[in-house]
Each structure stands twice: as C-alpha cells, then as structure tokens.
mmCIF file of C-alpha atoms and ligand atoms in Angstrom:
data_model
loop_
_atom_site.group_PDB
_atom_site.id
_atom_site.type_symbol
_atom_site.label_atom_id
_atom_site.label_comp_id
_atom_site.label_asym_id
_atom_site.label_seq_id
_atom_site.Cartn_x
_atom_site.Cartn_y
_atom_site.Cartn_z
ATOM 1 C CA UNK L 1 47.510 99.042 -124.483
ATOM 2 C CA UNK L 2 44.418 99.670 -126.642
ATOM 3 C CA UNK L 3 41.580 97.215 -127.258
ATOM 4 C CA UNK L 4 39.407 97.013 -130.383
ATOM 5 C CA UNK L 5 36.140 95.068 -130.167
ATOM 6 C CA UNK L 6 35.263 93.624 -133.565
ATOM 7 C CA UNK L 7 31.588 93.219 -132.703
ATOM 8 C CA UNK L 8 28.215 94.978 -132.862
ATOM 9 C CA UNK L 9 27.090 93.092 -129.778
ATOM 10 C CA UNK L 10 25.929 95.476 -127.046
ATOM 11 C CA UNK L 11 26.427 92.686 -124.543
ATOM 12 C CA UNK L 12 30.065 92.137 -125.513
ATOM 13 C CA UNK L 13 30.684 95.878 -125.209
ATOM 14 C CA UNK L 14 28.951 95.875 -121.816
ATOM 15 C CA UNK L 15 31.089 92.947 -120.640
ATOM 16 C CA UNK L 16 34.341 94.702 -121.518
ATOM 17 C CA UNK L 17 33.243 97.998 -119.980
ATOM 18 C CA UNK L 18 32.162 96.257 -116.769
ATOM 19 C CA UNK L 19 35.547 94.508 -116.787
ATOM 20 C CA UNK L 20 37.329 97.900 -116.866
ATOM 21 C CA UNK L 21 38.054 98.114 -120.588
ATOM 22 C CA UNK L 22 36.769 100.858 -122.900
ATOM 23 C CA UNK L 23 37.258 99.400 -126.382
ATOM 24 C CA UNK L 24 37.313 100.974 -129.802
ATOM 25 C CA UNK L 25 34.272 99.329 -131.472
ATOM 26 C CA UNK L 26 34.795 98.364 -135.121
ATOM 27 C CA UNK L 27 32.081 96.032 -136.463
ATOM 28 C CA UNK L 28 33.224 93.409 -138.933
ATOM 29 C CA UNK L 29 31.656 93.166 -142.382
ATOM 30 C CA UNK L 30 31.825 89.387 -142.478
ATOM 31 C CA UNK L 31 28.941 87.531 -144.157
ATOM 32 C CA UNK L 32 28.517 84.883 -141.445
ATOM 33 C CA UNK L 33 26.181 82.762 -143.552
ATOM 34 C CA UNK L 34 28.631 82.735 -146.476
ATOM 35 C CA UNK L 35 31.563 81.827 -144.208
ATOM 36 C CA UNK L 36 29.524 79.044 -142.608
ATOM 37 C CA UNK L 37 28.257 77.692 -145.933
ATOM 38 C CA UNK L 38 31.784 77.614 -147.367
ATOM 39 C CA UNK L 39 33.079 75.721 -144.336
ATOM 40 C CA UNK L 40 30.215 73.218 -144.477
ATOM 41 C CA UNK L 41 30.821 72.678 -148.200
ATOM 42 C CA UNK L 42 34.530 72.153 -147.574
ATOM 43 C CA UNK L 43 33.826 69.730 -144.736
ATOM 44 C CA UNK L 44 31.105 67.983 -146.701
ATOM 45 C CA UNK L 45 28.782 68.247 -143.734
ATOM 46 C CA UNK L 46 27.838 70.290 -140.678
ATOM 47 C CA UNK L 47 30.414 71.707 -138.293
ATOM 48 C CA UNK L 48 30.194 71.230 -134.532
ATOM 49 C CA UNK L 49 29.047 74.292 -132.546
ATOM 50 C CA UNK L 50 32.529 74.798 -131.097
ATOM 51 C CA UNK L 51 33.982 74.746 -134.613
ATOM 52 C CA UNK L 52 31.364 77.197 -135.877
ATOM 53 C CA UNK L 53 31.819 79.815 -133.158
ATOM 54 C CA UNK L 54 35.591 79.674 -133.551
ATOM 55 C CA UNK L 55 35.377 79.924 -137.339
ATOM 56 C CA UNK L 56 33.155 83.006 -137.121
ATOM 57 C CA UNK L 57 34.975 84.692 -134.236
ATOM 58 C CA UNK L 58 38.254 84.354 -136.158
ATOM 59 C CA UNK L 59 36.686 85.579 -139.393
ATOM 60 C CA UNK L 60 35.252 88.686 -137.714
ATOM 61 C CA UNK L 61 38.477 89.579 -135.915
ATOM 62 C CA UNK L 62 40.595 89.004 -139.034
ATOM 63 C CA UNK L 63 38.212 91.137 -141.105
ATOM 64 C CA UNK L 64 38.573 94.078 -138.707
ATOM 65 C CA UNK L 65 42.354 93.691 -138.443
ATOM 66 C CA UNK L 66 42.522 93.778 -142.237
ATOM 67 C CA UNK L 67 40.929 97.224 -142.345
ATOM 68 C CA UNK L 68 42.321 98.671 -139.123
ATOM 69 C CA UNK L 69 45.645 99.982 -140.419
ATOM 70 C CA UNK L 70 43.830 102.183 -142.957
ATOM 71 C CA UNK L 71 41.642 103.867 -140.340
ATOM 72 C CA UNK L 72 43.881 103.587 -137.275
ATOM 73 C CA UNK L 73 47.472 103.307 -138.570
ATOM 74 C CA UNK L 74 48.929 103.801 -135.122
ATOM 75 C CA UNK L 75 46.795 101.135 -133.456
ATOM 76 C CA UNK L 76 48.914 99.140 -131.004
ATOM 77 C CA UNK L 77 46.910 96.680 -128.941
ATOM 78 C CA UNK L 78 44.465 93.777 -129.056
ATOM 79 C CA UNK L 79 41.625 93.122 -131.487
ATOM 80 C CA UNK L 80 38.901 90.865 -130.082
ATOM 81 C CA UNK L 81 36.331 88.951 -132.143
ATOM 82 C CA UNK L 82 33.574 86.711 -130.799
ATOM 83 C CA UNK L 83 30.657 84.514 -131.794
ATOM 84 C CA UNK L 84 28.072 82.598 -129.784
ATOM 85 C CA UNK L 85 25.768 79.675 -130.580
ATOM 86 C CA UNK L 86 23.447 77.477 -128.578
ATOM 87 C CA UNK L 87 23.283 73.670 -128.725
ATOM 88 C CA UNK L 88 20.234 71.757 -127.525
ATOM 89 C CA UNK L 89 19.436 68.076 -128.099
ATOM 90 C CA UNK L 90 22.055 67.786 -130.837
ATOM 91 C CA UNK L 91 20.891 70.853 -132.793
ATOM 92 C CA UNK L 92 22.823 74.116 -133.124
ATOM 93 C CA UNK L 93 21.014 77.440 -132.967
ATOM 94 C CA UNK L 94 21.797 81.099 -133.478
ATOM 95 C CA UNK L 95 19.472 84.039 -133.022
ATOM 96 C CA UNK L 96 15.795 83.078 -133.589
ATOM 97 C CA UNK L 97 14.965 86.424 -135.261
ATOM 98 C CA UNK L 98 11.197 85.688 -135.256
ATOM 99 C CA UNK L 99 8.683 85.372 -132.411
ATOM 100 C CA UNK L 100 7.531 82.021 -133.768
ATOM 101 C CA UNK L 101 11.071 80.613 -133.762
ATOM 102 C CA UNK L 102 11.741 81.993 -130.277
ATOM 103 C CA UNK L 103 8.533 80.461 -128.870
ATOM 104 C CA UNK L 104 9.276 77.112 -130.515
ATOM 105 C CA UNK L 105 12.789 77.214 -129.051
ATOM 106 C CA UNK L 106 11.472 77.902 -125.576
ATOM 107 C CA UNK L 107 9.007 75.042 -125.799
ATOM 108 C CA UNK L 108 12.011 72.774 -126.302
ATOM 109 C CA UNK L 109 14.247 74.470 -123.739
ATOM 110 C CA UNK L 110 11.730 74.349 -120.870
ATOM 111 C CA UNK L 111 13.140 71.993 -118.239
ATOM 112 C CA UNK L 112 16.106 71.074 -120.459
ATOM 113 C CA UNK L 113 19.828 71.811 -120.300
ATOM 114 C CA UNK L 114 21.602 73.311 -123.303
ATOM 115 C CA UNK L 115 25.144 74.475 -123.961
ATOM 116 C CA UNK L 116 26.066 78.008 -125.000
ATOM 117 C CA UNK L 117 29.325 78.083 -126.955
ATOM 118 C CA UNK L 118 31.330 81.265 -127.415
ATOM 119 C CA UNK L 119 34.312 81.502 -129.719
ATOM 120 C CA UNK L 120 37.106 84.006 -129.080
ATOM 121 C CA UNK L 121 39.806 85.331 -131.364
ATOM 122 C CA UNK L 122 42.323 87.813 -129.970
ATOM 123 C CA UNK L 123 45.008 89.335 -132.165
ATOM 124 C CA UNK L 124 48.022 91.342 -131.060
ATOM 125 C CA UNK L 125 48.294 94.198 -133.550
ATOM 126 C CA UNK L 126 51.269 96.535 -133.835
ATOM 127 C CA UNK L 127 52.070 99.093 -136.552
ATOM 128 C CA UNK L 128 54.199 97.569 -139.302
ATOM 129 C CA UNK L 129 54.302 94.094 -137.704
ATOM 130 C CA UNK L 130 52.206 91.093 -138.793
ATOM 131 C CA UNK L 131 49.412 90.391 -136.268
ATOM 132 C CA UNK L 132 49.705 87.403 -133.938
ATOM 133 C CA UNK L 133 46.543 85.490 -132.991
ATOM 134 C CA UNK L 134 45.405 83.464 -130.025
ATOM 135 C CA UNK L 135 41.999 81.817 -130.107
ATOM 136 C CA UNK L 136 39.820 79.514 -128.031
ATOM 137 C CA UNK L 137 36.281 78.307 -127.455
ATOM 138 C CA UNK L 138 34.520 78.505 -124.105
ATOM 139 C CA UNK L 139 31.304 76.675 -123.279
ATOM 140 C CA UNK L 140 28.771 76.962 -120.508
ATOM 141 C CA UNK L 141 25.879 74.621 -119.686
ATOM 142 C CA UNK L 142 22.612 76.402 -119.040
ATOM 143 C CA UNK L 143 19.588 74.815 -117.357
ATOM 144 C CA UNK L 144 16.140 76.264 -117.874
ATOM 145 C CA UNK L 145 13.539 76.563 -115.157
ATOM 146 C CA UNK L 146 11.216 73.575 -115.436
ATOM 147 C CA UNK L 147 8.159 75.626 -114.521
ATOM 148 C CA UNK L 148 8.246 78.295 -117.205
ATOM 149 C CA UNK L 149 4.608 78.613 -118.282
ATOM 150 C CA UNK L 150 3.253 79.165 -121.779
ATOM 151 C CA UNK L 151 2.042 82.576 -120.624
ATOM 152 C CA UNK L 152 5.558 83.476 -119.438
ATOM 153 C CA UNK L 153 7.062 82.308 -122.720
ATOM 154 C CA UNK L 154 4.534 84.374 -124.689
ATOM 155 C CA UNK L 155 5.214 87.427 -122.523
ATOM 156 C CA UNK L 156 8.977 86.995 -122.828
ATOM 157 C CA UNK L 157 8.841 86.560 -126.602
ATOM 158 C CA UNK L 158 6.602 89.639 -126.825
ATOM 159 C CA UNK L 159 9.392 91.756 -125.312
ATOM 160 C CA UNK L 160 11.522 91.004 -128.368
ATOM 161 C CA UNK L 161 14.574 90.240 -126.219
ATOM 162 C CA UNK L 162 14.877 86.541 -127.131
ATOM 163 C CA UNK L 163 14.742 87.230 -130.880
ATOM 164 C CA UNK L 164 18.224 88.727 -131.164
ATOM 165 C CA UNK L 165 20.327 86.640 -128.801
ATOM 166 C CA UNK L 166 22.044 83.337 -129.608
ATOM 167 C CA UNK L 167 20.100 81.058 -127.283
ATOM 168 C CA UNK L 168 16.764 82.974 -127.373
ATOM 169 C CA UNK L 169 17.478 83.893 -123.750
ATOM 170 C CA UNK L 170 19.680 86.148 -121.689
ATOM 171 C CA UNK L 171 21.058 85.327 -118.270
ATOM 172 C CA UNK L 172 21.692 88.971 -117.382
ATOM 173 C CA UNK L 173 18.365 90.542 -118.354
ATOM 174 C CA UNK L 174 14.695 89.549 -118.626
ATOM 175 C CA UNK L 175 15.570 85.915 -119.387
ATOM 176 C CA UNK L 176 17.527 85.530 -116.174
ATOM 177 C CA UNK L 177 14.367 84.635 -114.211
ATOM 178 C CA UNK L 178 13.972 81.475 -116.302
ATOM 179 C CA UNK L 179 17.530 80.154 -115.916
ATOM 180 C CA UNK L 180 18.088 78.015 -112.830
ATOM 181 C CA UNK L 181 21.713 76.978 -113.342
ATOM 182 C CA UNK L 182 24.821 77.962 -115.303
ATOM 183 C CA UNK L 183 27.900 75.751 -115.250
ATOM 184 C CA UNK L 184 31.008 77.471 -116.584
ATOM 185 C CA UNK L 185 32.024 81.109 -116.896
ATOM 186 C CA UNK L 186 28.716 83.054 -116.927
ATOM 187 C CA UNK L 187 30.201 85.684 -119.252
ATOM 188 C CA UNK L 188 30.526 82.905 -121.849
ATOM 189 C CA UNK L 189 26.732 82.907 -122.011
ATOM 190 C CA UNK L 190 26.476 86.694 -122.304
ATOM 191 C CA UNK L 191 28.781 86.689 -125.319
ATOM 192 C CA UNK L 192 32.456 86.367 -124.376
ATOM 193 C CA UNK L 193 34.220 84.543 -121.558
ATOM 194 C CA UNK L 194 36.235 87.219 -119.762
ATOM 195 C CA UNK L 195 38.435 84.574 -118.154
ATOM 196 C CA UNK L 196 39.168 83.128 -121.608
ATOM 197 C CA UNK L 197 40.022 86.603 -122.935
ATOM 198 C CA UNK L 198 42.441 87.054 -120.030
ATOM 199 C CA UNK L 199 44.125 83.737 -120.892
ATOM 200 C CA UNK L 200 44.370 84.611 -124.580
ATOM 201 C CA UNK L 201 45.809 88.050 -123.797
ATOM 202 C CA UNK L 202 48.368 86.313 -121.591
ATOM 203 C CA UNK L 203 49.359 83.981 -124.450
ATOM 204 C CA UNK L 204 50.056 87.123 -126.493
ATOM 205 C CA UNK L 205 52.260 88.554 -123.743
ATOM 206 C CA UNK L 206 49.660 91.054 -122.520
ATOM 207 C CA UNK L 207 48.767 91.352 -118.835
ATOM 208 C CA UNK L 208 45.001 91.694 -118.513
ATOM 209 C CA UNK L 209 45.190 94.371 -115.813
ATOM 210 C CA UNK L 210 47.275 96.542 -118.158
ATOM 211 C CA UNK L 211 44.116 96.882 -120.273
ATOM 212 C CA UNK L 212 42.160 98.549 -117.498
ATOM 213 C CA UNK L 213 41.279 102.196 -118.009
ATOM 214 C CA UNK L 214 43.260 102.688 -121.239
ATOM 215 C CA UNK L 215 41.692 105.248 -123.615
ATOM 216 C CA UNK L 216 40.547 103.599 -126.820
HETATM 217 N N1 LIG B 301 22.895 90.351 -122.942
HETATM 218 C C1 LIG B 301 23.006 89.077 -123.370
HETATM 219 N N2 LIG B 301 23.285 88.837 -124.691
HETATM 220 C C2 LIG B 301 23.400 87.527 -125.065
HETATM 221 C C3 LIG B 301 23.225 86.447 -124.180
HETATM 222 N N3 LIG B 301 23.401 85.288 -124.881
HETATM 223 C C4 LIG B 301 23.701 85.637 -126.160
HETATM 224 N N4 LIG B 301 23.716 86.988 -126.247
HETATM 225 C C5 LIG B 301 24.019 87.783 -127.455
HETATM 226 O O1 LIG B 301 23.569 87.109 -128.605
HETATM 227 C C6 LIG B 301 24.365 87.541 -129.691
HETATM 228 C C7 LIG B 301 24.835 86.313 -130.443
HETATM 229 O O2 LIG B 301 25.048 86.676 -131.783
HETATM 230 P P1 LIG B 301 26.518 86.741 -132.449
HETATM 231 O O3 LIG B 301 26.354 86.440 -133.881
HETATM 232 O O4 LIG B 301 27.498 85.939 -131.655
HETATM 233 O O5 LIG B 301 26.986 88.257 -132.261
HETATM 234 P P2 LIG B 301 26.249 89.554 -132.833
HETATM 235 O O6 LIG B 301 25.369 90.114 -131.773
HETATM 236 O O7 LIG B 301 25.603 89.269 -134.144
HETATM 237 O O8 LIG B 301 27.451 90.577 -132.993
HETATM 238 P P3 LIG B 301 28.730 90.402 -133.953
HETATM 239 O O9 LIG B 301 29.869 90.060 -133.034
HETATM 240 O O10 LIG B 301 28.886 91.751 -134.593
HETATM 241 O O11 LIG B 301 28.425 89.296 -134.925
HETATM 242 C C8 LIG B 301 25.551 88.324 -129.109
HETATM 243 O O12 LIG B 301 25.324 89.708 -129.244
HETATM 244 C C9 LIG B 301 25.509 87.922 -127.655
HETATM 245 O O13 LIG B 301 26.057 88.927 -126.810
HETATM 246 C C10 LIG B 301 22.943 86.751 -122.798
HETATM 247 O O14 LIG B 301 22.780 85.881 -121.930
HETATM 248 N N5 LIG B 301 22.859 88.061 -122.460
#
C-alpha cells in the first residue's frame, strides 16, 4: 500500500519516515489564503482554529488527488494532507514569517499555555475508483517555560527556526528547551498526529502496519 504526502513540510515527512513510512511527496498548489478568505466570507466571520486546519488539510489533499492520476495513474494507496495552527488567548496564528512577529509571539507565549491544532485528511485512492476520504482534527496543549528570558527569545528568533513553524516554536528541535509540557499526541504539535492518521487509515480499511516499508 503506497502513501502520498500532500505537503512540503519537512517535519511531516520526518514524522512519516520515523513511523516507518516512505511517502511519495507531492506538494499541493492550494492558495491557503484564498481558501481561508472564501470560507470566512461564506461564514460571515472567522472560523475556529479546528475548522481552519481541517478546511486547509482537506483542500491540500483534494488538490493533490485531483492531479495524481495524471502523473501516477497506477497509484493505489493513501493520500495524506495536513495543516497546523496555534491558538493563544483566543487568537489563531500560523507561521510568523518575520523576526518581529516571532518575538512578539514569544513575549505573549512566555509562561502561557496555547493549543496547537493539526487537521488531517486521508483519502483512499485506487485507479478508476472515486477516492474515499476520512478526516479529523487533533489538538495538543503546549505550555511554555515561564523563565524564558528576552535574551533567549532573541537568540531563538535569530536562528530563524520560529519564523516558519505554525506556533513560532518546535517541540522537537531548538524550541524544545522552552516547552515544559505537552498534553495530547506530541506528533500533533510537530505537524500531524500519527495516532490520528492510524485511526483514519483504519476507517478506510487500511491497517497502519501494512504501510510500513512499502516503496513509494
Ligand atoms: N519540526 C517541527 N515543525 C513544526 C512544529 N510545529 C509546527 N511545525 C511546522 O509548521 C508548519 C505549519 O505550516 P502548515 O501550513 O501547516 O504546513 P506547511 O509547512 O506550509 O506545509 P504544507 O503542508 O505544504 O502547507 C508545518 O510544516 C509543521 O510541520 C514542531 O513542533 N516541530
């Protein structure tokens, strides 16, 4: 059983590889801002973080499935899409992208507890058969070390790591020293909940361990 990862995220790829799966990586071409803006316009107001990550995970996976048959007509397996966002004090955040935004985020996160939401969309794709989807949101509460100093924040931001990750922190790299507690599946924070992916694969009739070691 093959697996296609519809993501450019190095962390999502790392998670699957560490979990015994070597996926075919096919980035989606979804305009996340456009998808989000359309959903907000339709709702007439902001979406919750769990709604947003599911909307975007499903959009990315569907986009890749749409183009897969042309490039991989014999693909028979699972396509996995994901999206992650961070909620703190009622506000929803994605990647900071700038050092200023990352530093401002850390000033708010210091000593606080936020929630990292990851959306998952898994589709069972077979040649000549309409795809079948299973999807879910996982969330993990993350508590930040109370004693992170301004100097540590400046040094961390200067590495560039926090600029391109949903919560402006990682739990599995440089940011890990500043995280004192994670409640929930830790892989949810990294980018995809492996336990959620296993459940979704099961709903599609696929045994997770059958995905181990398959060539992509
Ligand atoms: N290594 C690591 N990456 C994290 C962590 N928290 C969030 N991220 C990454 O932050 C990024 C969140 O942005 P997304 O928009 O969900 O995904 P992306 O990286 O843009 O990739 P696409 O799926 O192609 O959209 C993902 O790559 C996550 O893996 C963490 O604790 N560790």
